[in-house]
mmCIF file with all atom_site columns, C-alpha atoms in Angstrom:
data_model
loop_
_atom_site.group_PDB
_atom_site.id
_atom_site.type_symbol
_atom_site.label_atom_id
_atom_site.label_alt_id
_atom_site.label_comp_id
_atom_site.label_asym_id
_atom_site.label_entity_id
_atom_site.label_seq_id
_atom_site.pdbx_PDB_ins_code
_atom_site.Cartn_x
_atom_site.Cartn_y
_atom_site.Cartn_z
_atom_site.occupancy
_atom_site.B_iso_or_equiv
_atom_site.pdbx_formal_charge
_atom_site.auth_seq_id
_atom_site.auth_comp_id
_atom_site.auth_asym_id
_atom_site.auth_atom_id
_atom_site.pdbx_PDB_model_num
ATOM 1   C CA . UNK A 1 1   ? 106.085 172.798 131.201 1.00 43.00 ? 1   UNK A CA 1
ATOM 2   C CA . UNK A 1 2   ? 104.854 169.471 132.460 1.00 40.00 ? 2   UNK A CA 1
ATOM 3   C CA . UNK A 1 3   ? 107.029 167.284 130.283 1.00 38.00 ? 3   UNK A CA 1
ATOM 4   C CA . UNK A 1 4   ? 110.168 169.290 129.840 1.00 40.00 ? 4   UNK A CA 1
ATOM 5   C CA . UNK A 1 5   ? 112.615 170.739 132.285 1.00 39.00 ? 5   UNK A CA 1
ATOM 6   C CA . UNK A 1 6   ? 115.374 173.201 131.679 1.00 38.00 ? 6   UNK A CA 1
ATOM 7   C CA . UNK A 1 7   ? 117.698 170.444 132.812 1.00 34.00 ? 7   UNK A CA 1
ATOM 8   C CA . UNK A 1 8   ? 116.745 168.491 129.682 1.00 39.00 ? 8   UNK A CA 1
ATOM 9   C CA . UNK A 1 9   ? 117.471 171.431 127.417 1.00 39.00 ? 9   UNK A CA 1
ATOM 10  C CA . UNK A 1 10  ? 120.614 172.437 129.219 1.00 38.00 ? 10  UNK A CA 1
ATOM 11  C CA . UNK A 1 11  ? 121.254 175.738 127.456 1.00 36.00 ? 11  UNK A CA 1
ATOM 12  C CA . UNK A 1 12  ? 120.515 177.477 124.188 1.00 38.00 ? 12  UNK A CA 1
ATOM 13  C CA . UNK A 1 13  ? 123.995 176.741 122.963 1.00 39.00 ? 13  UNK A CA 1
ATOM 14  C CA . UNK A 1 14  ? 123.660 173.000 123.463 1.00 37.00 ? 14  UNK A CA 1
ATOM 15  C CA . UNK A 1 15  ? 121.172 172.328 120.695 1.00 39.00 ? 15  UNK A CA 1
ATOM 16  C CA . UNK A 1 16  ? 122.092 175.073 118.299 1.00 38.00 ? 16  UNK A CA 1
ATOM 17  C CA . UNK A 1 17  ? 125.585 173.807 117.701 1.00 37.00 ? 17  UNK A CA 1
ATOM 18  C CA . UNK A 1 18  ? 126.759 176.284 120.338 1.00 38.00 ? 18  UNK A CA 1
ATOM 19  C CA . UNK A 1 19  ? 127.928 179.744 119.477 1.00 36.00 ? 19  UNK A CA 1
ATOM 20  C CA . UNK A 1 20  ? 130.875 178.144 117.763 1.00 36.00 ? 20  UNK A CA 1
ATOM 21  C CA . UNK A 1 21  ? 129.431 175.746 115.139 1.00 41.00 ? 21  UNK A CA 1
ATOM 22  C CA . UNK A 1 22  ? 132.850 174.327 114.300 1.00 36.00 ? 22  UNK A CA 1
ATOM 23  C CA . UNK A 1 23  ? 133.058 172.823 117.786 1.00 36.00 ? 23  UNK A CA 1
ATOM 24  C CA . UNK A 1 24  ? 130.661 169.992 116.989 1.00 46.00 ? 24  UNK A CA 1
ATOM 25  C CA . UNK A 1 25  ? 131.000 166.667 118.717 1.00 55.00 ? 25  UNK A CA 1
ATOM 26  C CA . UNK A 1 26  ? 131.982 163.458 116.974 1.00 82.00 ? 26  UNK A CA 1
ATOM 27  C CA . UNK A 1 27  ? 129.629 160.607 116.152 1.00 93.00 ? 27  UNK A CA 1
ATOM 28  C CA . UNK A 1 28  ? 130.504 158.790 119.398 1.00 92.00 ? 28  UNK A CA 1
ATOM 29  C CA . UNK A 1 29  ? 127.717 160.333 121.442 1.00 93.00 ? 29  UNK A CA 1
ATOM 30  C CA . UNK A 1 30  ? 125.152 159.556 118.760 1.00 96.00 ? 30  UNK A CA 1
ATOM 31  C CA . UNK A 1 31  ? 126.144 155.896 118.791 1.00 95.00 ? 31  UNK A CA 1
ATOM 32  C CA . UNK A 1 32  ? 125.379 155.694 122.521 1.00 94.00 ? 32  UNK A CA 1
ATOM 33  C CA . UNK A 1 33  ? 121.741 156.687 122.067 1.00 94.00 ? 33  UNK A CA 1
ATOM 34  C CA . UNK A 1 34  ? 119.180 153.919 122.760 1.00 92.00 ? 34  UNK A CA 1
ATOM 35  C CA . UNK A 1 35  ? 116.772 155.471 120.253 1.00 94.00 ? 35  UNK A CA 1
ATOM 36  C CA . UNK A 1 36  ? 116.829 156.082 116.466 1.00 95.00 ? 36  UNK A CA 1
ATOM 37  C CA . UNK A 1 37  ? 118.011 159.370 115.014 1.00 97.00 ? 37  UNK A CA 1
ATOM 38  C CA . UNK A 1 38  ? 116.023 161.332 112.449 1.00 98.00 ? 38  UNK A CA 1
ATOM 39  C CA . UNK A 1 39  ? 117.049 163.590 109.589 1.00 98.00 ? 39  UNK A CA 1
ATOM 40  C CA . UNK A 1 40  ? 115.686 164.817 106.297 1.00 98.00 ? 40  UNK A CA 1
ATOM 41  C CA . UNK A 1 41  ? 114.627 162.042 103.949 1.00 97.00 ? 41  UNK A CA 1
ATOM 42  C CA . UNK A 1 42  ? 116.408 161.032 100.753 1.00 96.00 ? 42  UNK A CA 1
ATOM 43  C CA . UNK A 1 43  ? 114.682 163.759 98.755  1.00 96.00 ? 43  UNK A CA 1
ATOM 44  C CA . UNK A 1 44  ? 117.261 166.118 100.271 1.00 96.00 ? 44  UNK A CA 1
ATOM 45  C CA . UNK A 1 45  ? 120.515 165.718 98.374  1.00 95.00 ? 45  UNK A CA 1
ATOM 46  C CA . UNK A 1 46  ? 122.648 168.422 99.968  1.00 95.00 ? 46  UNK A CA 1
ATOM 47  C CA . UNK A 1 47  ? 125.320 168.260 102.688 1.00 95.00 ? 47  UNK A CA 1
ATOM 48  C CA . UNK A 1 48  ? 124.564 166.510 105.984 1.00 96.00 ? 48  UNK A CA 1
ATOM 49  C CA . UNK A 1 49  ? 126.508 167.011 109.209 1.00 95.00 ? 49  UNK A CA 1
ATOM 50  C CA . UNK A 1 50  ? 126.467 166.301 112.924 1.00 95.00 ? 50  UNK A CA 1
ATOM 51  C CA . UNK A 1 51  ? 125.874 168.867 115.623 1.00 93.00 ? 51  UNK A CA 1
ATOM 52  C CA . UNK A 1 52  ? 125.637 167.822 119.290 1.00 90.00 ? 52  UNK A CA 1
ATOM 53  C CA . UNK A 1 53  ? 123.916 165.410 121.622 1.00 94.00 ? 53  UNK A CA 1
ATOM 54  C CA . UNK A 1 54  ? 122.340 166.320 124.950 1.00 92.00 ? 54  UNK A CA 1
ATOM 55  C CA . UNK A 1 55  ? 122.496 164.118 128.032 1.00 87.00 ? 55  UNK A CA 1
ATOM 56  C CA . UNK A 1 56  ? 120.472 163.751 131.212 1.00 80.00 ? 56  UNK A CA 1
ATOM 57  C CA . UNK A 1 57  ? 121.874 164.150 134.713 1.00 74.00 ? 57  UNK A CA 1
ATOM 58  C CA . UNK A 1 58  ? 122.938 160.500 134.749 1.00 74.00 ? 58  UNK A CA 1
ATOM 59  C CA . UNK A 1 59  ? 124.839 160.839 131.475 1.00 82.00 ? 59  UNK A CA 1
ATOM 60  C CA . UNK A 1 60  ? 122.442 159.004 129.177 1.00 85.00 ? 60  UNK A CA 1
ATOM 61  C CA . UNK A 1 61  ? 121.830 160.501 125.733 1.00 91.00 ? 61  UNK A CA 1
ATOM 62  C CA . UNK A 1 62  ? 118.360 162.092 125.519 1.00 90.00 ? 62  UNK A CA 1
ATOM 63  C CA . UNK A 1 63  ? 118.429 164.275 122.420 1.00 94.00 ? 63  UNK A CA 1
ATOM 64  C CA . UNK A 1 64  ? 120.604 165.550 119.619 1.00 96.00 ? 64  UNK A CA 1
ATOM 65  C CA . UNK A 1 65  ? 120.637 167.332 116.270 1.00 96.00 ? 65  UNK A CA 1
ATOM 66  C CA . UNK A 1 66  ? 121.578 166.622 112.679 1.00 97.00 ? 66  UNK A CA 1
ATOM 67  C CA . UNK A 1 67  ? 122.213 169.405 110.173 1.00 96.00 ? 67  UNK A CA 1
ATOM 68  C CA . UNK A 1 68  ? 121.333 169.730 106.503 1.00 97.00 ? 68  UNK A CA 1
ATOM 69  C CA . UNK A 1 69  ? 122.452 172.298 103.951 1.00 95.00 ? 69  UNK A CA 1
ATOM 70  C CA . UNK A 1 70  ? 124.798 175.154 104.748 1.00 92.00 ? 70  UNK A CA 1
ATOM 71  C CA . UNK A 1 71  ? 126.445 174.991 108.160 1.00 88.00 ? 71  UNK A CA 1
ATOM 72  C CA . UNK A 1 72  ? 124.973 178.013 109.953 1.00 79.00 ? 72  UNK A CA 1
ATOM 73  C CA . UNK A 1 73  ? 126.959 180.567 111.859 1.00 70.00 ? 73  UNK A CA 1
ATOM 74  C CA . UNK A 1 74  ? 125.757 183.195 114.301 1.00 62.00 ? 74  UNK A CA 1
ATOM 75  C CA . UNK A 1 75  ? 124.341 185.863 112.046 1.00 54.00 ? 75  UNK A CA 1
ATOM 76  C CA . UNK A 1 76  ? 122.984 189.342 112.500 1.00 46.00 ? 76  UNK A CA 1
ATOM 77  C CA . UNK A 1 77  ? 122.562 190.446 108.918 1.00 46.00 ? 77  UNK A CA 1
ATOM 78  C CA . UNK A 1 78  ? 121.762 189.132 105.459 1.00 42.00 ? 78  UNK A CA 1
ATOM 79  C CA . UNK A 1 79  ? 124.212 189.353 102.586 1.00 38.00 ? 79  UNK A CA 1
ATOM 80  C CA . UNK A 1 80  ? 121.605 191.032 100.435 1.00 37.00 ? 80  UNK A CA 1
ATOM 81  C CA . UNK A 1 81  ? 119.983 192.979 103.250 1.00 41.00 ? 81  UNK A CA 1
ATOM 82  C CA . UNK A 1 82  ? 116.716 191.135 102.596 1.00 45.00 ? 82  UNK A CA 1
ATOM 83  C CA . UNK A 1 83  ? 115.226 188.470 104.899 1.00 45.00 ? 83  UNK A CA 1
ATOM 84  C CA . UNK A 1 84  ? 113.929 186.744 101.766 1.00 49.00 ? 84  UNK A CA 1
ATOM 85  C CA . UNK A 1 85  ? 117.467 186.006 100.626 1.00 49.00 ? 85  UNK A CA 1
ATOM 86  C CA . UNK A 1 86  ? 119.457 184.661 103.582 1.00 52.00 ? 86  UNK A CA 1
ATOM 87  C CA . UNK A 1 87  ? 123.141 184.024 103.298 1.00 64.00 ? 87  UNK A CA 1
ATOM 88  C CA . UNK A 1 88  ? 122.806 180.485 104.671 1.00 80.00 ? 88  UNK A CA 1
ATOM 89  C CA . UNK A 1 89  ? 120.149 177.905 103.874 1.00 92.00 ? 89  UNK A CA 1
ATOM 90  C CA . UNK A 1 90  ? 119.825 175.096 106.364 1.00 94.00 ? 90  UNK A CA 1
ATOM 91  C CA . UNK A 1 91  ? 117.478 172.802 108.258 1.00 96.00 ? 91  UNK A CA 1
ATOM 92  C CA . UNK A 1 92  ? 118.371 171.190 111.580 1.00 96.00 ? 92  UNK A CA 1
ATOM 93  C CA . UNK A 1 93  ? 116.458 168.134 112.810 1.00 98.00 ? 93  UNK A CA 1
ATOM 94  C CA . UNK A 1 94  ? 116.241 167.553 116.566 1.00 97.00 ? 94  UNK A CA 1
ATOM 95  C CA . UNK A 1 95  ? 115.520 164.035 117.830 1.00 97.00 ? 95  UNK A CA 1
ATOM 96  C CA . UNK A 1 96  ? 114.236 163.665 121.402 1.00 95.00 ? 96  UNK A CA 1
ATOM 97  C CA . UNK A 1 97  ? 113.747 160.309 123.103 1.00 90.00 ? 97  UNK A CA 1
ATOM 98  C CA . UNK A 1 98  ? 110.121 159.836 124.207 1.00 84.00 ? 98  UNK A CA 1
ATOM 99  C CA . UNK A 1 99  ? 110.765 159.085 127.861 1.00 73.00 ? 99  UNK A CA 1
ATOM 100 C CA . UNK A 1 100 ? 108.316 158.923 130.775 1.00 60.00 ? 100 UNK A CA 1
ATOM 101 C CA . UNK A 1 101 ? 109.134 160.228 134.232 1.00 51.00 ? 101 UNK A CA 1
ATOM 102 C CA . UNK A 1 102 ? 111.705 157.767 135.572 1.00 53.00 ? 102 UNK A CA 1
ATOM 103 C CA . UNK A 1 103 ? 114.337 157.298 138.233 1.00 53.00 ? 103 UNK A CA 1
ATOM 104 C CA . UNK A 1 104 ? 117.907 158.320 137.542 1.00 54.00 ? 104 UNK A CA 1
ATOM 105 C CA . UNK A 1 105 ? 120.466 155.583 137.040 1.00 55.00 ? 105 UNK A CA 1
ATOM 106 C CA . UNK A 1 106 ? 121.849 156.066 140.547 1.00 54.00 ? 106 UNK A CA 1
ATOM 107 C CA . UNK A 1 107 ? 118.368 155.945 142.067 1.00 56.00 ? 107 UNK A CA 1
ATOM 108 C CA . UNK A 1 108 ? 118.738 159.287 143.816 1.00 56.00 ? 108 UNK A CA 1
ATOM 109 C CA . UNK A 1 109 ? 116.120 161.264 141.901 1.00 56.00 ? 109 UNK A CA 1
ATOM 110 C CA . UNK A 1 110 ? 113.612 161.479 139.079 1.00 52.00 ? 110 UNK A CA 1
ATOM 111 C CA . UNK A 1 111 ? 114.249 162.418 135.457 1.00 55.00 ? 111 UNK A CA 1
ATOM 112 C CA . UNK A 1 112 ? 111.637 164.554 133.716 1.00 66.00 ? 112 UNK A CA 1
ATOM 113 C CA . UNK A 1 113 ? 109.433 163.112 131.000 1.00 60.00 ? 113 UNK A CA 1
ATOM 114 C CA . UNK A 1 114 ? 109.812 164.366 127.441 1.00 72.00 ? 114 UNK A CA 1
ATOM 115 C CA . UNK A 1 115 ? 107.132 165.318 124.920 1.00 87.00 ? 115 UNK A CA 1
ATOM 116 C CA . UNK A 1 116 ? 106.505 167.161 121.665 1.00 92.00 ? 116 UNK A CA 1
ATOM 117 C CA . UNK A 1 117 ? 106.943 170.334 123.720 1.00 93.00 ? 117 UNK A CA 1
ATOM 118 C CA . UNK A 1 118 ? 110.479 169.207 124.502 1.00 92.00 ? 118 UNK A CA 1
ATOM 119 C CA . UNK A 1 119 ? 111.246 169.017 120.783 1.00 95.00 ? 119 UNK A CA 1
ATOM 120 C CA . UNK A 1 120 ? 109.596 172.394 120.167 1.00 95.00 ? 120 UNK A CA 1
ATOM 121 C CA . UNK A 1 121 ? 111.631 174.010 122.958 1.00 93.00 ? 121 UNK A CA 1
ATOM 122 C CA . UNK A 1 122 ? 114.940 172.612 121.749 1.00 94.00 ? 122 UNK A CA 1
ATOM 123 C CA . UNK A 1 123 ? 114.228 173.585 118.150 1.00 95.00 ? 123 UNK A CA 1
ATOM 124 C CA . UNK A 1 124 ? 113.172 177.095 119.119 1.00 93.00 ? 124 UNK A CA 1
ATOM 125 C CA . UNK A 1 125 ? 116.263 177.682 121.196 1.00 91.00 ? 125 UNK A CA 1
ATOM 126 C CA . UNK A 1 126 ? 118.454 176.141 118.502 1.00 91.00 ? 126 UNK A CA 1
ATOM 127 C CA . UNK A 1 127 ? 117.273 178.702 115.975 1.00 90.00 ? 127 UNK A CA 1
ATOM 128 C CA . UNK A 1 128 ? 117.906 181.541 118.404 1.00 84.00 ? 128 UNK A CA 1
ATOM 129 C CA . UNK A 1 129 ? 121.487 180.476 118.982 1.00 81.00 ? 129 UNK A CA 1
ATOM 130 C CA . UNK A 1 130 ? 122.375 181.421 115.398 1.00 78.00 ? 130 UNK A CA 1
ATOM 131 C CA . UNK A 1 131 ? 120.552 184.737 115.169 1.00 72.00 ? 131 UNK A CA 1
ATOM 132 C CA . UNK A 1 132 ? 120.172 188.145 116.688 1.00 64.00 ? 132 UNK A CA 1
ATOM 133 C CA . UNK A 1 133 ? 118.773 191.442 115.370 1.00 62.00 ? 133 UNK A CA 1
ATOM 134 C CA . UNK A 1 134 ? 121.143 193.317 113.111 1.00 59.00 ? 134 UNK A CA 1
ATOM 135 C CA . UNK A 1 135 ? 120.733 196.594 114.947 1.00 64.00 ? 135 UNK A CA 1
ATOM 136 C CA . UNK A 1 136 ? 121.731 195.066 118.276 1.00 63.00 ? 136 UNK A CA 1
ATOM 137 C CA . UNK A 1 137 ? 125.132 195.592 119.845 1.00 68.00 ? 137 UNK A CA 1
ATOM 138 C CA . UNK A 1 138 ? 127.042 192.430 120.724 1.00 66.00 ? 138 UNK A CA 1
ATOM 139 C CA . UNK A 1 139 ? 127.082 193.515 124.356 1.00 71.00 ? 139 UNK A CA 1
ATOM 140 C CA . UNK A 1 140 ? 123.287 193.322 124.491 1.00 75.00 ? 140 UNK A CA 1
ATOM 141 C CA . UNK A 1 141 ? 122.988 189.916 122.850 1.00 69.00 ? 141 UNK A CA 1
ATOM 142 C CA . UNK A 1 142 ? 123.032 187.900 126.083 1.00 73.00 ? 142 UNK A CA 1
ATOM 143 C CA . UNK A 1 143 ? 120.096 189.853 127.470 1.00 74.00 ? 143 UNK A CA 1
ATOM 144 C CA . UNK A 1 144 ? 118.212 189.493 124.195 1.00 71.00 ? 144 UNK A CA 1
ATOM 145 C CA . UNK A 1 145 ? 118.947 185.764 124.033 1.00 74.00 ? 145 UNK A CA 1
ATOM 146 C CA . UNK A 1 146 ? 117.772 185.222 127.605 1.00 77.00 ? 146 UNK A CA 1
ATOM 147 C CA . UNK A 1 147 ? 114.517 187.039 126.888 1.00 78.00 ? 147 UNK A CA 1
ATOM 148 C CA . UNK A 1 148 ? 113.905 185.191 123.632 1.00 76.00 ? 148 UNK A CA 1
ATOM 149 C CA . UNK A 1 149 ? 114.764 181.855 125.242 1.00 79.00 ? 149 UNK A CA 1
ATOM 150 C CA . UNK A 1 150 ? 112.083 182.471 127.848 1.00 82.00 ? 150 UNK A CA 1
ATOM 151 C CA . UNK A 1 151 ? 109.648 183.271 125.043 1.00 81.00 ? 151 UNK A CA 1
ATOM 152 C CA . UNK A 1 152 ? 110.551 180.031 123.254 1.00 82.00 ? 152 UNK A CA 1
ATOM 153 C CA . UNK A 1 153 ? 109.909 178.179 126.511 1.00 79.00 ? 153 UNK A CA 1
ATOM 154 C CA . UNK A 1 154 ? 106.458 179.723 126.882 1.00 84.00 ? 154 UNK A CA 1
ATOM 155 C CA . UNK A 1 155 ? 105.569 179.030 123.243 1.00 86.00 ? 155 UNK A CA 1
ATOM 156 C CA . UNK A 1 156 ? 106.667 175.394 123.485 1.00 87.00 ? 156 UNK A CA 1
ATOM 157 C CA . UNK A 1 157 ? 104.432 174.969 126.526 1.00 86.00 ? 157 UNK A CA 1
ATOM 158 C CA . UNK A 1 158 ? 101.378 176.106 124.550 1.00 90.00 ? 158 UNK A CA 1
ATOM 159 C CA . UNK A 1 159 ? 101.409 174.171 121.281 1.00 93.00 ? 159 UNK A CA 1
ATOM 160 C CA . UNK A 1 160 ? 97.656  174.640 120.909 1.00 92.00 ? 160 UNK A CA 1
ATOM 161 C CA . UNK A 1 161 ? 98.037  178.414 121.157 1.00 93.00 ? 161 UNK A CA 1
ATOM 162 C CA . UNK A 1 162 ? 97.707  181.000 118.389 1.00 94.00 ? 162 UNK A CA 1
ATOM 163 C CA . UNK A 1 163 ? 101.457 181.168 117.723 1.00 93.00 ? 163 UNK A CA 1
ATOM 164 C CA . UNK A 1 164 ? 101.342 177.687 116.177 1.00 96.00 ? 164 UNK A CA 1
ATOM 165 C CA . UNK A 1 165 ? 99.656  176.364 113.046 1.00 97.00 ? 165 UNK A CA 1
ATOM 166 C CA . UNK A 1 166 ? 99.267  172.802 111.766 1.00 97.00 ? 166 UNK A CA 1
ATOM 167 C CA . UNK A 1 167 ? 101.485 171.358 109.079 1.00 96.00 ? 167 UNK A CA 1
ATOM 168 C CA . UNK A 1 168 ? 101.502 167.761 107.802 1.00 97.00 ? 168 UNK A CA 1
ATOM 169 C CA . UNK A 1 169 ? 104.797 166.368 106.524 1.00 97.00 ? 169 UNK A CA 1
ATOM 170 C CA . UNK A 1 170 ? 105.969 162.837 105.674 1.00 97.00 ? 170 UNK A CA 1
ATOM 171 C CA . UNK A 1 171 ? 107.824 160.910 108.378 1.00 97.00 ? 171 UNK A CA 1
ATOM 172 C CA . UNK A 1 172 ? 109.138 157.539 107.183 1.00 96.00 ? 172 UNK A CA 1
ATOM 173 C CA . UNK A 1 173 ? 106.740 157.930 104.274 1.00 95.00 ? 173 UNK A CA 1
ATOM 174 C CA . UNK A 1 174 ? 103.665 158.511 106.439 1.00 96.00 ? 174 UNK A CA 1
ATOM 175 C CA . UNK A 1 175 ? 101.987 161.924 106.509 1.00 96.00 ? 175 UNK A CA 1
ATOM 176 C CA . UNK A 1 176 ? 102.366 163.174 110.085 1.00 96.00 ? 176 UNK A CA 1
ATOM 177 C CA . UNK A 1 177 ? 100.952 166.260 111.847 1.00 96.00 ? 177 UNK A CA 1
ATOM 178 C CA . UNK A 1 178 ? 103.372 168.894 113.156 1.00 97.00 ? 178 UNK A CA 1
ATOM 179 C CA . UNK A 1 179 ? 103.066 172.101 115.139 1.00 97.00 ? 179 UNK A CA 1
ATOM 180 C CA . UNK A 1 180 ? 104.629 174.900 113.085 1.00 97.00 ? 180 UNK A CA 1
ATOM 181 C CA . UNK A 1 181 ? 105.500 178.543 113.600 1.00 95.00 ? 181 UNK A CA 1
ATOM 182 C CA . UNK A 1 182 ? 107.468 181.197 111.757 1.00 94.00 ? 182 UNK A CA 1
ATOM 183 C CA . UNK A 1 183 ? 109.388 184.217 112.977 1.00 86.00 ? 183 UNK A CA 1
ATOM 184 C CA . UNK A 1 184 ? 111.584 186.861 111.406 1.00 81.00 ? 184 UNK A CA 1
ATOM 185 C CA . UNK A 1 185 ? 114.554 184.609 112.142 1.00 83.00 ? 185 UNK A CA 1
ATOM 186 C CA . UNK A 1 186 ? 113.300 181.382 110.585 1.00 91.00 ? 186 UNK A CA 1
ATOM 187 C CA . UNK A 1 187 ? 110.823 178.586 111.284 1.00 96.00 ? 187 UNK A CA 1
ATOM 188 C CA . UNK A 1 188 ? 110.318 175.929 113.958 1.00 96.00 ? 188 UNK A CA 1
ATOM 189 C CA . UNK A 1 189 ? 108.234 172.752 113.968 1.00 96.00 ? 189 UNK A CA 1
ATOM 190 C CA . UNK A 1 190 ? 107.684 169.761 116.243 1.00 97.00 ? 190 UNK A CA 1
ATOM 191 C CA . UNK A 1 191 ? 105.840 166.445 116.179 1.00 96.00 ? 191 UNK A CA 1
ATOM 192 C CA . UNK A 1 192 ? 106.135 162.758 117.073 1.00 94.00 ? 192 UNK A CA 1
ATOM 193 C CA . UNK A 1 193 ? 107.049 159.581 115.207 1.00 93.00 ? 193 UNK A CA 1
ATOM 194 C CA . UNK A 1 194 ? 105.947 155.965 115.436 1.00 89.00 ? 194 UNK A CA 1
ATOM 195 C CA . UNK A 1 195 ? 109.490 154.995 116.467 1.00 89.00 ? 195 UNK A CA 1
ATOM 196 C CA . UNK A 1 196 ? 109.362 156.253 120.043 1.00 86.00 ? 196 UNK A CA 1
ATOM 197 C CA . UNK A 1 197 ? 110.914 159.667 119.501 1.00 94.00 ? 197 UNK A CA 1
ATOM 198 C CA . UNK A 1 198 ? 109.758 163.253 119.130 1.00 95.00 ? 198 UNK A CA 1
ATOM 199 C CA . UNK A 1 199 ? 111.108 165.295 116.225 1.00 97.00 ? 199 UNK A CA 1
ATOM 200 C CA . UNK A 1 200 ? 111.698 169.016 116.154 1.00 97.00 ? 200 UNK A CA 1
ATOM 201 C CA . UNK A 1 201 ? 113.246 171.048 113.380 1.00 97.00 ? 201 UNK A CA 1
ATOM 202 C CA . UNK A 1 202 ? 114.296 174.597 112.657 1.00 96.00 ? 202 UNK A CA 1
ATOM 203 C CA . UNK A 1 203 ? 115.711 176.327 109.648 1.00 95.00 ? 203 UNK A CA 1
ATOM 204 C CA . UNK A 1 204 ? 116.283 179.385 107.561 1.00 92.00 ? 204 UNK A CA 1
ATOM 205 C CA . UNK A 1 205 ? 116.294 179.856 103.794 1.00 92.00 ? 205 UNK A CA 1
ATOM 206 C CA . UNK A 1 206 ? 114.779 176.388 103.192 1.00 94.00 ? 206 UNK A CA 1
ATOM 207 C CA . UNK A 1 207 ? 110.996 176.103 103.141 1.00 95.00 ? 207 UNK A CA 1
ATOM 208 C CA . UNK A 1 208 ? 109.619 173.734 105.771 1.00 96.00 ? 208 UNK A CA 1
ATOM 209 C CA . UNK A 1 209 ? 106.666 172.942 103.518 1.00 95.00 ? 209 UNK A CA 1
ATOM 210 C CA . UNK A 1 210 ? 108.716 170.801 101.163 1.00 92.00 ? 210 UNK A CA 1
ATOM 211 C CA . UNK A 1 211 ? 110.565 168.757 103.791 1.00 97.00 ? 211 UNK A CA 1
ATOM 212 C CA . UNK A 1 212 ? 110.223 165.109 104.749 1.00 97.00 ? 212 UNK A CA 1
ATOM 213 C CA . UNK A 1 213 ? 111.805 163.223 107.641 1.00 98.00 ? 213 UNK A CA 1
ATOM 214 C CA . UNK A 1 214 ? 113.169 159.709 107.894 1.00 97.00 ? 214 UNK A CA 1
ATOM 215 C CA . UNK A 1 215 ? 114.939 157.519 110.409 1.00 97.00 ? 215 UNK A CA 1
ATOM 216 C CA . UNK A 1 216 ? 118.682 157.631 109.778 1.00 97.00 ? 216 UNK A CA 1
ATOM 217 C CA . UNK A 1 217 ? 119.954 154.182 108.847 1.00 95.00 ? 217 UNK A CA 1
ATOM 218 C CA . UNK A 1 218 ? 123.639 154.989 109.427 1.00 95.00 ? 218 UNK A CA 1
ATOM 219 C CA . UNK A 1 219 ? 124.413 158.009 111.589 1.00 96.00 ? 219 UNK A CA 1
ATOM 220 C CA . UNK A 1 220 ? 128.119 157.693 110.778 1.00 94.00 ? 220 UNK A CA 1
ATOM 221 C CA . UNK A 1 221 ? 127.304 158.914 107.260 1.00 93.00 ? 221 UNK A CA 1
ATOM 222 C CA . UNK A 1 222 ? 126.672 162.361 108.789 1.00 94.00 ? 222 UNK A CA 1
ATOM 223 C CA . UNK A 1 223 ? 130.231 162.427 110.134 1.00 90.00 ? 223 UNK A CA 1
ATOM 224 C CA . UNK A 1 224 ? 131.832 161.890 106.720 1.00 72.00 ? 224 UNK A CA 1
#
């Protein structure tokens, strides 16, 4: 896509809290970001937690995720056997710095621009990193994940396509348009804010329709 490279979204594991959610990074990386972080607004009263930040080739922080609700684990079945009653209920908010094409810090190359598609890609891959079909053998998961990651890439590059619908949600109290899609594994959305960042989100068991987003005043509160 024109505004996102696979170098920005290093790997599916990077934004989804990896395949080992307990191995989250500390708040240090978040504090290095030159842009504001976003999470669910104060209407959400459940647990909040940090996931990971993503960096560019020159080491600068470009994106990261904050979690809300139950901490998800890689899952291939529901406790009740019904997709309407998932074992874990969570929403992850992805913040992506709105950067133009620019030179790397060492001046040796160019860094890709970011866009709403960047946020959609990272959110889509994040959701995949916690899910795979229940009938699939573990040995086949890597092939499935690679295929689905490519699909997420294609979908993120076509936000005006039929896979996406429009959804307006509050961001810092202002109703803001988002691109939204659902799958059997959960939902994904992406949009932009007035604060110079793009916001993506993904979740399972929590309806996206009732969510609101807000700039995080103190990111260290997520590390408590």
